[in-house]
């Protein structure tokens, strides 16, 4: 999934997104525009905006915008 597609899907709060990255399952759950839950393996984090989700390092020390194209959706 391209970074722009991920940003739009989460921003529009269309649906939960389940993915796999490096063999580890994960999910993005947009509860509201300022409450976006993310789980990756045993890690969990809540982001307060789509910008934070896309830009803050979370998975392997990298932001979603840099790795989301490698996700298996």
Short mmCIF file of C-alpha atoms in Angstrom, two decimals:
data_model
loop_
_atom_site.label_atom_id
_atom_site.label_comp_id
_atom_site.label_asym_id
_atom_site.label_seq_id
_atom_site.Cartn_x
_atom_site.Cartn_y
_atom_site.Cartn_z
CA UNK A 1 0.00 0.00 0.00
CA UNK A 2 1.40 3.39 -0.96
CA UNK A 3 1.89 5.98 1.78
CA UNK A 4 -0.76 8.25 0.22
CA UNK A 5 -3.32 5.42 0.18
CA UNK A 6 -2.59 4.52 3.79
CA UNK A 7 -2.89 8.17 4.87
CA UNK A 8 -6.23 8.54 3.06
CA UNK A 9 -7.68 5.25 4.35
CA UNK A 10 -6.82 6.02 7.96
CA UNK A 11 -7.76 9.70 7.66
CA UNK A 12 -11.16 8.83 6.24
CA UNK A 13 -11.56 6.26 9.04
CA UNK A 14 -12.77 3.79 6.41
CA UNK A 15 -11.74 0.57 8.08
CA UNK A 16 -9.22 -1.27 10.19
CA UNK A 17 -6.16 -2.25 8.20
CA UNK A 18 -4.52 -5.58 8.92
CA UNK A 19 -1.02 -6.07 7.58
CA UNK A 20 2.09 -8.18 7.83
CA UNK A 21 5.62 -6.81 7.78
CA UNK A 22 8.70 -9.03 8.00
CA UNK A 23 6.45 -11.96 8.94
CA UNK A 24 4.93 -10.14 11.92
CA UNK A 25 1.18 -9.35 11.95
CA UNK A 26 -0.07 -5.87 12.67
CA UNK A 27 -3.18 -3.72 12.53
CA UNK A 28 -4.13 -0.05 12.30
CA UNK A 29 -7.44 0.80 13.97
CA UNK A 30 -8.68 4.39 13.51
CA UNK A 31 -11.14 4.84 16.38
CA UNK A 32 -11.36 8.58 15.65
CA UNK A 33 -9.23 11.20 13.92
CA UNK A 34 -7.22 11.73 17.11
CA UNK A 35 -7.21 8.16 18.41
CA UNK A 36 -5.49 5.74 16.05
CA UNK A 37 -4.41 2.45 17.58
CA UNK A 38 -1.60 0.43 16.06
CA UNK A 39 -0.45 -3.04 16.99
CA UNK A 40 2.61 -4.74 15.54
CA UNK A 41 3.51 -8.06 17.09
CA UNK A 42 3.71 -7.40 20.84
CA UNK A 43 4.03 -3.62 20.38
CA UNK A 44 1.04 -1.31 20.76
CA UNK A 45 0.84 2.45 20.39
CA UNK A 46 -1.83 5.11 20.05
CA UNK A 47 -1.29 8.03 17.70
CA UNK A 48 -3.15 11.33 18.00
CA UNK A 49 -3.22 12.14 14.27
CA UNK A 50 -2.64 10.65 10.85
CA UNK A 51 0.49 12.80 10.54
CA UNK A 52 1.88 11.29 13.75
CA UNK A 53 1.04 7.78 12.51
CA UNK A 54 2.82 8.37 9.23
CA UNK A 55 5.89 10.20 10.58
CA UNK A 56 6.77 8.88 14.05
CA UNK A 57 9.16 5.91 14.09
CA UNK A 58 7.32 2.87 15.43
CA UNK A 59 8.19 -0.30 13.51
CA UNK A 60 11.89 -1.15 13.45
CA UNK A 61 12.62 2.51 14.24
CA UNK A 62 11.04 3.62 10.96
CA UNK A 63 7.94 5.69 10.22
CA UNK A 64 4.98 4.12 8.42
CA UNK A 65 5.49 6.37 5.39
CA UNK A 66 8.85 4.71 4.74
CA UNK A 67 7.79 1.07 5.09
CA UNK A 68 4.07 0.79 4.27
CA UNK A 69 4.76 -0.20 0.65
CA UNK A 70 6.36 -3.37 2.02
CA UNK A 71 3.24 -4.35 4.00
CA UNK A 72 1.29 -7.43 2.97
CA UNK A 73 -2.31 -6.29 3.33
#
